[in-house]
């Protein structure tokens, strides 16, 4: 189902007319998305204003990441030294500037390191940075604050200051969303700064176009390190994607394959034709299984072991809705949603953890914003999607010593057949009630899954990443 307002907004004359007439029509900004797999310099020529880096430990990894990604940093304050060597090595010399004398033009990104702030009055520096730079943030730009976890603060004052960053970023996301711009908070643990820079690269890139208003926790918990290259990062890896026949699963299979993985595309036997086409298009394999079949876990494990010697990436994407208010819901509707979306995921994961999922592996479960916020008529669906969050949180520490991460992704309103079937008024509300004022595409969710499948995301585990355009419901 096409988005009329988004199409209208692509016509500059229509945009001008609506503005001139002062019509109260919220025209969303067309999002800039990546095409093709990760490239060598994903931030090529992006002008990124960096501040607050003086005393913190983030300066060196951020400077290196920006230089090797092809960005053009403008450094506010006294951190220029950290940017000098990487700038020279990659031919990307950083420029120094003051907030009162910013260079001409628009900025593609604005980053502020607030990780050393320890008392409420110090938050003033955050205000000053974004007050000066945000009005110049380009359409589709990126704002990122870097902080530390409130839970590990030494004093209540420091905890308050750290937690304040979250409210700041969530509000900023709502302010800049109409420009198609996003805002995130990276909460980076002590010692995980290099991993934080890897996540920063992702959120600054066009691959995170539909992620906004997110606190993202980066830890040193999981064994392993990011590889020197992010290009074809899944070369020689085997990935299983359930529900790969269409929608988000199909988009994910394509992206994982483009990053070099051999993708095993799983769907129900009745979707043979569709899923076989996806597998053919990407040179992957087909696995026809109903995941609720009691033999499914063994069948999947046996197949992955026999044909591929194991698996590296598991994407639990297959899912269904069986919406009814609780009084009208049949036991079968309850059973189907909870078993397909949650029960089967738990059973299959257990089978794969018994010697099929290799060390350094990745597990990604498709949760939903409904699992965070709840929804009328979705007690079964929301229970299952919320259950997945509890599952990844508990599983993550147990798998960390093996270098395995396990995360959930919570999509908001994504344009697929699921959402095309929603009544028109509710569909419009789903699209518009978000910071970016539009629905996401399957590609947006697939990009997040693909990032969580790559070695560069080793710092994220036990987390829920919302891909929801800053949905006004949910946390
Ligand atoms: P979709 O209906 O387009 O695709 C789901 C796929 O899962 C289908 O190909 C289906 O055949 C497969 N599947 C269903 N039951 C199965 C079973 N028992 N065994 C094997 N395969 C089975 O859905 P989508 O919109 O692409 O959603 C993908 C995932 O993302 C789901 O888990 C969904 O709950 C979640 N999600 C989607 C949205 C959205 O807006 N589209 C929002 C939040 C969460």
Short mmCIF file of C-alpha atoms and ligand atoms in Angstrom, two decimals:
data_model
loop_
_atom_site.label_atom_id
_atom_site.label_comp_id
_atom_site.label_asym_id
_atom_site.label_seq_id
_atom_site.Cartn_x
_atom_site.Cartn_y
_atom_site.Cartn_z
CA UNK A 1 0.00 0.00 0.00
CA UNK A 2 1.69 3.22 -1.11
CA UNK A 3 2.08 6.22 1.19
CA UNK A 4 0.29 9.14 -0.48
CA UNK A 5 1.84 11.89 1.67
CA UNK A 6 5.35 10.54 1.11
CA UNK A 7 4.78 10.55 -2.65
CA UNK A 8 3.35 14.06 -2.52
CA UNK A 9 6.40 15.20 -0.56
CA UNK A 10 8.70 13.98 -3.34
CA UNK A 11 7.18 16.60 -5.65
CA UNK A 12 8.99 19.90 -4.86
CA UNK A 13 6.16 22.00 -6.35
CA UNK A 14 3.56 20.31 -4.17
CA UNK A 15 5.80 20.76 -1.13
CA UNK A 16 6.19 24.47 -1.86
CA UNK A 17 2.44 24.90 -2.44
CA UNK A 18 1.48 23.22 0.83
CA UNK A 19 3.99 25.39 2.68
CA UNK A 20 2.85 28.60 0.96
CA UNK A 21 -0.81 27.88 1.73
CA UNK A 22 0.08 27.07 5.33
CA UNK A 23 -1.87 23.81 5.13
CA UNK A 24 -1.59 21.61 8.23
CA UNK A 25 -0.39 18.62 6.21
CA UNK A 26 2.58 16.81 7.78
CA UNK A 27 4.64 15.95 4.71
CA UNK A 28 7.25 13.38 5.71
CA UNK A 29 10.80 13.64 4.46
CA UNK A 30 11.87 10.90 2.04
CA UNK A 31 14.54 8.92 3.89
CA UNK A 32 17.95 8.36 2.33
CA UNK A 33 18.72 4.66 2.40
CA UNK A 34 21.79 2.66 1.49
CA UNK A 35 21.96 0.71 -1.76
CA UNK A 36 23.88 -2.55 -1.93
CA UNK A 37 26.22 -4.01 0.69
CA UNK A 38 28.52 -2.16 3.13
CA UNK A 39 31.24 -0.29 1.31
CA UNK A 40 34.81 0.59 2.28
CA UNK A 41 33.98 4.23 3.17
CA UNK A 42 30.33 4.30 4.32
CA UNK A 43 30.51 7.91 5.54
CA UNK A 44 32.36 9.29 2.50
CA UNK A 45 32.31 13.11 2.47
CA UNK A 46 29.85 13.36 5.36
CA UNK A 47 30.51 16.46 7.44
CA UNK A 48 30.29 15.46 11.11
CA UNK A 49 30.55 18.02 13.92
CA UNK A 50 32.13 16.40 16.98
CA UNK A 51 32.11 17.90 20.46
CA UNK A 52 32.84 17.10 24.10
CA UNK A 53 35.70 14.79 23.18
CA UNK A 54 38.43 16.54 25.19
CA UNK A 55 38.78 14.51 28.37
CA UNK A 56 36.94 11.33 27.39
CA UNK A 57 38.19 7.96 26.16
CA UNK A 58 35.98 8.04 23.08
CA UNK A 59 38.07 10.58 21.14
CA UNK A 60 40.67 8.17 19.72
CA UNK A 61 38.30 5.40 18.51
CA UNK A 62 35.81 7.93 17.14
CA UNK A 63 38.58 9.84 15.32
CA UNK A 64 39.90 6.62 13.76
CA UNK A 65 36.45 5.36 12.76
CA UNK A 66 35.44 8.67 11.14
CA UNK A 67 38.70 8.94 9.21
CA UNK A 68 38.64 5.37 7.89
CA UNK A 69 34.94 5.72 6.99
CA UNK A 70 35.71 8.76 4.81
CA UNK A 71 33.95 11.38 6.97
CA UNK A 72 35.03 15.01 7.27
CA UNK A 73 35.08 15.84 10.98
CA UNK A 74 34.78 19.33 12.41
CA UNK A 75 36.12 19.21 15.96
CA UNK A 76 34.75 21.57 18.60
CA UNK A 77 36.91 22.05 21.70
CA UNK A 78 40.37 20.73 22.42
CA UNK A 79 40.36 17.17 21.02
CA UNK A 80 41.96 17.99 17.68
CA UNK A 81 45.14 16.10 18.65
CA UNK A 82 43.26 12.79 18.71
CA UNK A 83 41.97 13.46 15.20
CA UNK A 84 45.30 14.52 13.68
CA UNK A 85 47.06 11.17 13.11
CA UNK A 86 44.06 9.22 11.72
CA UNK A 87 43.12 12.24 9.62
CA UNK A 88 46.57 12.24 8.01
CA UNK A 89 46.63 8.45 7.59
CA UNK A 90 43.35 8.43 5.66
CA UNK A 91 43.73 11.82 3.95
CA UNK A 92 40.83 13.23 5.98
CA UNK A 93 42.30 16.06 8.09
CA UNK A 94 39.88 17.24 10.76
CA UNK A 95 39.04 20.93 11.00
CA UNK A 96 38.91 22.76 14.33
CA UNK A 97 36.05 25.18 15.01
CA UNK A 98 34.24 27.04 17.78
CA UNK A 99 30.50 26.81 18.35
CA UNK A 100 30.17 30.55 17.72
CA UNK A 101 32.09 30.34 14.44
CA UNK A 102 30.94 27.22 12.67
CA UNK A 103 31.97 26.75 9.04
CA UNK A 104 29.37 27.47 6.34
CA UNK A 105 26.93 24.86 5.07
CA UNK A 106 24.82 22.04 6.45
CA UNK A 107 26.13 19.24 8.65
CA UNK A 108 25.38 15.57 8.00
CA UNK A 109 25.96 14.55 11.57
CA UNK A 110 26.48 15.93 15.05
CA UNK A 111 28.11 13.86 17.78
CA UNK A 112 28.60 14.86 21.41
CA UNK A 113 30.56 12.85 23.96
CA UNK A 114 28.80 13.35 27.29
CA UNK A 115 30.43 10.36 28.95
CA UNK A 116 32.47 12.43 31.41
CA UNK A 117 29.55 14.60 32.61
CA UNK A 118 28.92 13.89 36.30
CA UNK A 119 26.61 16.62 37.67
CA UNK A 120 23.41 18.24 36.37
CA UNK A 121 25.01 21.66 35.79
CA UNK A 122 27.50 20.02 33.40
CA UNK A 123 24.60 19.16 31.06
CA UNK A 124 24.81 22.77 29.94
CA UNK A 125 27.60 21.71 27.56
CA UNK A 126 25.17 19.34 25.85
CA UNK A 127 22.66 22.16 25.43
CA UNK A 128 25.28 24.52 24.02
CA UNK A 129 26.52 22.02 21.46
CA UNK A 130 23.12 21.00 20.09
CA UNK A 131 21.69 24.52 20.40
CA UNK A 132 24.37 25.76 18.02
CA UNK A 133 24.57 22.83 15.62
CA UNK A 134 21.07 21.30 15.36
CA UNK A 135 19.56 24.17 13.30
CA UNK A 136 22.21 23.40 10.67
CA UNK A 137 21.62 19.62 10.65
CA UNK A 138 20.85 18.51 7.09
CA UNK A 139 17.70 16.68 6.03
CA UNK A 140 18.33 13.02 6.83
CA UNK A 141 21.09 14.04 9.25
CA UNK A 142 22.22 12.19 12.36
CA UNK A 143 22.52 13.37 15.97
CA UNK A 144 24.30 11.10 18.43
CA UNK A 145 25.06 11.53 22.12
CA UNK A 146 27.61 9.23 23.76
CA UNK A 147 27.19 8.52 27.46
CA UNK A 148 27.76 5.99 30.22
CA UNK A 149 25.25 3.71 31.98
CA UNK A 150 23.44 5.36 34.90
CA UNK A 151 23.59 2.06 36.80
CA UNK A 152 27.40 2.15 37.02
CA UNK A 153 27.64 5.81 38.14
CA UNK A 154 29.58 6.39 41.38
CA UNK A 155 27.09 8.90 42.85
CA UNK A 156 23.34 9.60 42.57
CA UNK A 157 24.21 12.97 40.98
CA UNK A 158 26.27 11.28 38.30
CA UNK A 159 23.49 8.71 37.72
CA UNK A 160 20.97 11.53 37.31
CA UNK A 161 23.25 13.27 34.82
CA UNK A 162 23.81 10.10 32.81
CA UNK A 163 20.10 9.24 32.73
CA UNK A 164 19.23 12.80 31.66
CA UNK A 165 20.86 12.05 28.31
CA UNK A 166 18.08 9.61 27.49
CA UNK A 167 15.27 12.14 27.85
CA UNK A 168 17.33 14.63 25.87
CA UNK A 169 17.85 12.24 22.95
CA UNK A 170 14.27 10.99 22.87
CA UNK A 171 13.05 14.60 22.67
CA UNK A 172 15.65 15.62 20.12
CA UNK A 173 14.54 12.67 17.94
CA UNK A 174 11.00 14.03 17.97
CA UNK A 175 12.22 17.53 17.06
CA UNK A 176 14.44 16.57 14.11
CA UNK A 177 12.26 13.73 12.78
CA UNK A 178 10.28 15.92 10.42
CA UNK A 179 13.56 16.56 8.59
CA UNK A 180 14.06 12.81 8.23
CA UNK A 181 16.89 13.17 10.75
CA UNK A 182 17.48 10.82 13.69
CA UNK A 183 18.92 11.03 17.22
CA UNK A 184 20.42 8.20 19.30
CA UNK A 185 22.15 7.71 22.64
CA UNK A 186 25.10 5.31 22.69
CA UNK A 187 25.66 4.08 26.24
CA UNK A 188 29.21 2.80 26.12
CA UNK A 189 30.70 0.77 28.97
CA UNK A 190 34.17 1.52 30.26
CA UNK A 191 36.63 -0.38 28.06
CA UNK A 192 34.12 -0.86 25.21
CA UNK A 193 34.97 2.44 23.46
CA UNK A 194 36.25 0.82 20.23
CA UNK A 195 33.05 -1.23 20.03
CA UNK A 196 31.10 1.96 20.62
CA UNK A 197 32.79 3.53 17.60
CA UNK A 198 31.67 0.56 15.44
CA UNK A 199 28.06 1.14 16.52
CA UNK A 200 28.50 4.87 15.91
CA UNK A 201 29.50 4.11 12.31
CA UNK A 202 26.23 2.18 11.86
CA UNK A 203 23.95 4.82 13.37
CA UNK A 204 25.63 7.61 11.38
CA UNK A 205 25.20 5.62 8.16
CA UNK A 206 22.13 5.57 5.89
CA UNK A 207 21.59 1.98 7.05
CA UNK A 208 20.02 3.28 10.25
CA UNK A 209 17.51 5.53 8.45
CA UNK A 210 14.46 4.28 10.39
CA UNK A 211 16.09 3.97 13.84
CA UNK A 212 15.64 6.98 16.11
CA UNK A 213 15.18 7.99 19.74
CA UNK A 214 17.13 4.91 20.83
CA UNK A 215 19.41 4.29 23.77
CA UNK A 216 21.83 1.59 22.54
CA UNK A 217 23.99 -0.14 25.15
CA UNK A 218 27.50 -1.19 24.08
CA UNK A 219 29.36 -3.58 26.35
CA UNK A 220 32.64 -5.44 26.51
CA UNK A 221 30.76 -8.51 27.79
CA UNK A 222 31.06 -10.72 24.71
CA UNK A 223 34.38 -12.31 23.81
CA UNK A 224 35.71 -11.39 20.38
CA UNK A 225 36.81 -8.39 18.45
CA UNK A 226 35.63 -6.49 15.42
CA UNK A 227 37.50 -7.47 12.24
CA UNK A 228 39.62 -4.98 10.29
CA UNK A 229 37.16 -5.01 7.38
CA UNK A 230 33.44 -4.36 7.31
CA UNK A 231 33.16 -5.17 3.62
CA UNK A 232 31.69 -8.63 2.89
CA UNK A 233 31.80 -9.14 6.66
CA UNK A 234 29.72 -12.34 6.43
CA UNK A 235 31.93 -14.08 3.86
CA UNK A 236 32.11 -17.85 4.60
CA UNK A 237 29.31 -17.59 7.17
CA UNK A 238 26.09 -19.58 7.09
CA UNK A 239 22.86 -17.81 8.04
CA UNK A 240 19.42 -19.26 8.76
CA UNK A 241 16.44 -16.94 8.16
CA UNK A 242 13.00 -18.23 9.15
CA UNK A 243 9.97 -16.84 7.30
CA UNK A 244 12.20 -15.91 4.34
CA UNK A 245 9.49 -16.16 1.65
CA UNK A 246 8.37 -12.54 1.87
CA UNK A 247 8.43 -9.25 3.77
CA UNK A 248 11.19 -8.65 6.30
CA UNK A 249 12.56 -12.18 6.01
CA UNK A 250 12.99 -11.91 2.25
CA UNK A 251 14.74 -8.52 2.56
CA UNK A 252 17.00 -9.96 5.28
CA UNK A 253 17.96 -12.98 3.18
CA UNK A 254 18.97 -10.62 0.36
CA UNK A 255 21.07 -8.36 2.59
CA UNK A 256 22.85 -11.17 4.44
CA UNK A 257 23.68 -12.76 1.11
CA UNK A 258 24.97 -9.43 -0.25
CA UNK A 259 27.36 -9.30 2.74
CA UNK A 260 28.73 -12.70 1.71
CA UNK A 261 26.70 -15.21 3.76
CA UNK A 262 25.26 -18.44 2.43
CA UNK A 263 21.61 -18.08 3.46
CA UNK A 264 19.36 -21.00 4.33
CA UNK A 265 15.86 -19.71 3.58
CA UNK A 266 13.24 -21.41 5.74
CA UNK A 267 9.48 -21.16 5.30
CA UNK A 268 6.37 -23.34 5.45
CA UNK A 269 5.97 -26.13 2.86
CA UNK A 270 2.96 -24.30 1.35
CA UNK A 271 5.25 -21.35 0.52
CA UNK A 272 7.64 -23.55 -1.46
CA UNK A 273 7.40 -21.55 -4.70
CA UNK A 274 7.99 -18.14 -3.06
CA UNK A 275 10.83 -19.16 -0.75
CA UNK A 276 12.52 -21.20 -3.49
CA UNK A 277 12.56 -18.09 -5.68
CA UNK A 278 14.19 -16.05 -2.92
CA UNK A 279 16.83 -18.76 -2.41
CA UNK A 280 17.46 -19.03 -6.15
CA UNK A 281 17.86 -15.25 -6.51
CA UNK A 282 20.59 -15.14 -3.87
CA UNK A 283 22.27 -18.50 -4.44
CA UNK A 284 21.07 -19.79 -1.06
CA UNK A 285 19.35 -23.01 0.05
CA UNK A 286 15.74 -23.80 0.89
CA UNK A 287 14.44 -25.47 4.02
CA UNK A 288 10.72 -26.23 4.01
CA UNK A 289 9.57 -26.64 7.59
CA UNK A 290 6.63 -25.52 9.69
CA UNK A 291 8.50 -24.26 12.76
CA UNK A 292 5.70 -25.44 15.07
CA UNK A 293 6.12 -29.03 13.90
CA UNK A 294 7.40 -31.04 16.92
CA UNK A 295 10.17 -32.46 14.68
CA UNK A 296 11.22 -29.00 13.41
CA UNK A 297 14.09 -28.32 15.88
CA UNK A 298 15.80 -31.63 15.11
CA UNK A 299 15.13 -31.37 11.39
CA UNK A 300 16.63 -27.84 11.22
CA UNK A 301 19.63 -28.77 13.38
CA UNK A 302 20.31 -31.95 11.37
CA UNK A 303 20.06 -30.13 8.05
CA UNK A 304 22.38 -27.28 9.10
CA UNK A 305 24.94 -29.74 10.48
CA UNK A 306 24.83 -32.12 7.52
CA UNK A 307 24.76 -29.59 4.67
CA UNK A 308 26.81 -26.75 6.16
CA UNK A 309 28.70 -28.12 9.16
CA UNK A 310 26.78 -25.71 11.44
CA UNK A 311 25.40 -22.18 11.40
CA UNK A 312 26.78 -18.73 12.31
CA UNK A 313 23.74 -16.45 12.14
CA UNK A 314 20.19 -17.33 13.18
CA UNK A 315 17.37 -14.91 12.40
CA UNK A 316 14.08 -15.89 14.03
CA UNK A 317 11.82 -13.87 11.77
CA UNK A 318 8.79 -16.11 11.07
CA UNK A 319 5.80 -14.69 12.90
CA UNK A 320 2.05 -14.27 12.75
CA UNK A 321 -0.69 -12.09 14.19
CA UNK A 322 -3.98 -13.61 15.35
CA UNK A 323 -5.68 -10.43 16.56
CA UNK A 324 -8.81 -10.51 18.75
CA UNK A 325 -9.71 -8.88 22.05
CA UNK A 326 -9.10 -11.33 24.87
CA UNK A 327 -12.79 -12.19 25.40
CA UNK A 328 -13.25 -12.98 21.72
CA UNK A 329 -9.96 -14.81 21.20
CA UNK A 330 -10.16 -18.55 20.62
CA UNK A 331 -7.70 -20.86 22.36
CA UNK A 332 -6.39 -21.74 18.91
CA UNK A 333 -5.64 -18.08 18.11
CA UNK A 334 -3.82 -17.74 21.42
CA UNK A 335 -1.92 -20.97 20.87
CA UNK A 336 -0.85 -20.17 17.30
CA UNK A 337 0.54 -16.69 18.02
CA UNK A 338 2.37 -17.74 21.18
CA UNK A 339 3.75 -20.97 19.74
CA UNK A 340 4.91 -19.66 16.34
CA UNK A 341 6.32 -16.39 17.68
CA UNK A 342 7.83 -17.61 20.96
CA UNK A 343 7.58 -21.33 21.71
CA UNK A 344 9.15 -22.42 18.43
CA UNK A 345 11.95 -19.84 18.78
CA UNK A 346 12.90 -21.22 22.18
CA UNK A 347 12.78 -24.87 21.03
CA UNK A 348 14.78 -24.25 17.84
CA UNK A 349 17.40 -22.14 19.62
CA UNK A 350 17.89 -24.89 22.22
CA UNK A 351 18.46 -27.44 19.46
CA UNK A 352 20.95 -25.16 17.68
CA UNK A 353 22.86 -24.38 20.87
CA UNK A 354 23.60 -28.09 21.21
CA UNK A 355 26.62 -27.97 18.90
CA UNK A 356 25.19 -26.42 15.73
CA UNK A 357 25.58 -22.66 16.31
CA UNK A 358 29.28 -21.92 16.06
CA UNK A 359 31.28 -19.79 18.51
CA UNK A 360 31.19 -16.11 17.52
CA UNK A 361 27.62 -16.67 16.30
CA UNK A 362 24.70 -14.29 16.22
CA UNK A 363 21.04 -14.79 17.16
CA UNK A 364 18.45 -12.15 16.24
CA UNK A 365 14.79 -12.47 17.27
CA UNK A 366 12.03 -10.39 15.67
CA UNK A 367 10.08 -8.84 18.51
CA UNK A 368 7.73 -5.86 17.98
CA UNK A 369 6.92 -2.44 19.39
CA UNK A 370 3.63 -4.12 20.37
CA UNK A 371 5.70 -6.31 22.70
CA UNK A 372 6.96 -3.16 24.45
CA UNK A 373 3.86 -0.99 24.50
CA UNK A 374 0.98 -3.47 24.09
CA UNK A 375 -1.86 -3.10 21.64
CA UNK A 376 -5.64 -3.58 21.61
CA UNK A 377 -6.49 -7.01 20.24
CA UNK A 378 -2.92 -8.27 20.54
CA UNK A 379 -2.64 -9.84 24.00
CA UNK A 380 -1.38 -13.05 22.38
CA UNK A 381 1.00 -11.34 19.92
CA UNK A 382 2.35 -8.84 22.47
CA UNK A 383 2.87 -11.60 25.05
CA UNK A 384 4.90 -13.58 22.53
CA UNK A 385 6.95 -10.57 21.38
CA UNK A 386 7.55 -9.40 24.96
CA UNK A 387 8.57 -12.94 25.86
CA UNK A 388 11.31 -12.77 23.23
CA UNK A 389 12.78 -9.74 25.01
CA UNK A 390 12.97 -11.68 28.29
CA UNK A 391 14.51 -14.57 26.39
CA UNK A 392 17.36 -12.60 24.81
CA UNK A 393 18.08 -10.75 28.06
CA UNK A 394 18.51 -14.00 30.00
CA UNK A 395 20.31 -15.91 27.26
CA UNK A 396 22.89 -13.22 26.47
CA UNK A 397 25.21 -13.53 29.51
CA UNK A 398 25.27 -17.33 29.20
CA UNK A 399 26.44 -17.14 25.57
CA UNK A 400 28.90 -14.24 25.98
CA UNK A 401 31.96 -16.41 26.78
CA UNK A 402 31.45 -18.19 23.43
CA UNK A 403 31.47 -14.87 21.57
CA UNK A 404 27.79 -15.28 20.69
CA UNK A 405 25.46 -12.28 20.82
CA UNK A 406 21.68 -12.58 21.08
CA UNK A 407 19.40 -9.61 20.50
CA UNK A 408 15.85 -8.68 19.67
CA UNK A 409 14.66 -6.22 17.06
CA UNK A 410 11.36 -4.45 17.62
CA UNK A 411 9.97 -3.13 14.34
CA UNK A 412 7.29 -0.47 14.47
CA UNK A 413 5.07 0.15 11.44
CA UNK A 414 6.75 -1.53 8.46
CA UNK A 415 5.14 -1.54 4.99
CA UNK A 416 4.46 -5.26 4.39
CA UNK A 417 1.38 -7.38 3.69
CA UNK A 418 0.83 -7.49 7.49
CA UNK A 419 0.34 -3.72 7.66
CA UNK A 420 -1.35 -3.43 4.22
CA UNK A 421 -4.17 -5.52 5.68
CA UNK A 422 -4.85 -3.02 8.51
CA UNK A 423 -7.95 -0.76 8.12
CA UNK A 424 -7.07 2.57 6.43
CA UNK A 425 -7.48 4.96 9.41
CA UNK A 426 -5.48 2.73 11.76
CA UNK A 427 -2.84 2.29 9.08
CA UNK A 428 -2.53 6.07 8.67
CA UNK A 429 -2.21 6.50 12.44
CA UNK A 430 0.49 3.81 12.53
CA UNK A 431 2.48 5.63 9.87
CA UNK A 432 2.10 9.19 11.13
CA UNK A 433 2.33 8.73 14.90
CA UNK A 434 6.09 8.57 14.83
CA UNK A 435 9.00 11.01 14.82
CA UNK A 436 9.72 10.33 11.13
CA UNK A 437 5.99 10.48 10.20
CA UNK A 438 6.05 7.46 7.88
CA UNK A 439 6.23 3.68 7.82
CA UNK A 440 9.51 1.86 7.45
CA UNK A 441 10.46 -0.56 4.68
CA UNK A 442 11.43 -4.22 5.13
CA UNK A 443 14.93 -3.10 4.10
CA UNK A 444 15.16 -0.89 7.22
CA UNK A 445 14.61 -3.86 9.51
CA UNK A 446 16.88 -6.03 7.38
CA UNK A 447 19.71 -3.47 7.71
CA UNK A 448 19.45 -3.61 11.50
CA UNK A 449 19.37 -7.42 11.46
CA UNK A 450 22.34 -7.49 9.11
CA UNK A 451 24.33 -5.18 11.41
CA UNK A 452 23.52 -7.36 14.43
CA UNK A 453 24.66 -10.38 12.38
CA UNK A 454 28.09 -8.88 11.69
CA UNK A 455 31.27 -9.04 13.80
CA UNK A 456 31.18 -5.22 14.14
CA UNK A 457 28.16 -5.48 16.47
CA UNK A 458 30.00 -7.57 19.08
CA UNK A 459 29.33 -4.83 21.67
CA UNK A 460 25.55 -5.28 21.54
CA UNK A 461 23.95 -8.23 23.31
CA UNK A 462 20.82 -8.89 25.35
CA UNK A 463 19.37 -5.72 23.82
CA UNK A 464 16.21 -4.68 22.04
CA UNK A 465 16.78 -2.44 19.05
CA UNK A 466 13.63 -0.64 17.92
CA UNK A 467 13.35 -0.02 14.19
CA UNK A 468 10.25 2.08 14.42
CA UNK A 469 10.94 5.60 13.10
CA UNK A 470 10.49 6.87 16.67
CA UNK A 471 6.98 5.47 17.17
CA UNK A 472 5.15 7.61 19.69
CA UNK A 473 3.99 4.48 21.47
CA UNK A 474 6.53 2.25 23.18
CA UNK A 475 9.70 3.09 25.03
P1 LIG B 1 5.07 -11.65 6.73
O1 LIG B 1 3.73 -12.22 7.09
O2 LIG B 1 5.20 -10.84 5.50
O3 LIG B 1 6.16 -12.83 6.70
C1 LIG B 1 6.24 -13.78 7.75
C2 LIG B 1 6.77 -15.08 7.17
O4 LIG B 1 6.78 -16.07 8.22
C3 LIG B 1 5.89 -15.64 6.05
O5 LIG B 1 6.65 -15.93 4.89
C4 LIG B 1 5.28 -16.90 6.67
O6 LIG B 1 5.02 -17.93 5.72
C5 LIG B 1 6.36 -17.30 7.67
N1 LIG B 1 5.79 -18.17 8.70
C6 LIG B 1 4.67 -17.94 9.44
N2 LIG B 1 4.42 -19.02 10.21
C7 LIG B 1 5.38 -19.94 9.95
C8 LIG B 1 5.64 -21.25 10.44
N3 LIG B 1 4.83 -21.84 11.34
N4 LIG B 1 6.71 -21.91 9.97
C9 LIG B 1 7.54 -21.33 9.06
N5 LIG B 1 7.34 -20.09 8.56
C10 LIG B 1 6.27 -19.40 9.01
O7 LIG B 1 5.54 -10.80 8.02
P2 LIG B 1 6.57 -9.57 8.14
O8 LIG B 1 5.80 -8.33 8.20
O9 LIG B 1 7.68 -9.71 7.18
O10 LIG B 1 7.10 -9.83 9.63
C11 LIG B 1 8.28 -10.56 9.93
C12 LIG B 1 8.49 -10.55 11.44
O11 LIG B 1 8.56 -9.20 11.91
C13 LIG B 1 7.36 -11.22 12.21
O12 LIG B 1 7.92 -11.93 13.31
C14 LIG B 1 6.53 -10.05 12.71
O13 LIG B 1 5.81 -10.34 13.86
C15 LIG B 1 7.62 -9.00 12.94
N6 LIG B 1 7.08 -7.62 12.89
C16 LIG B 1 6.58 -7.08 11.72
C17 LIG B 1 6.08 -5.78 11.73
C18 LIG B 1 5.52 -5.09 10.49
O14 LIG B 1 5.09 -3.94 10.59
N7 LIG B 1 5.49 -5.72 9.35
C19 LIG B 1 6.07 -5.04 12.93
C20 LIG B 1 6.58 -5.63 14.08
C21 LIG B 1 7.09 -6.92 14.05
#
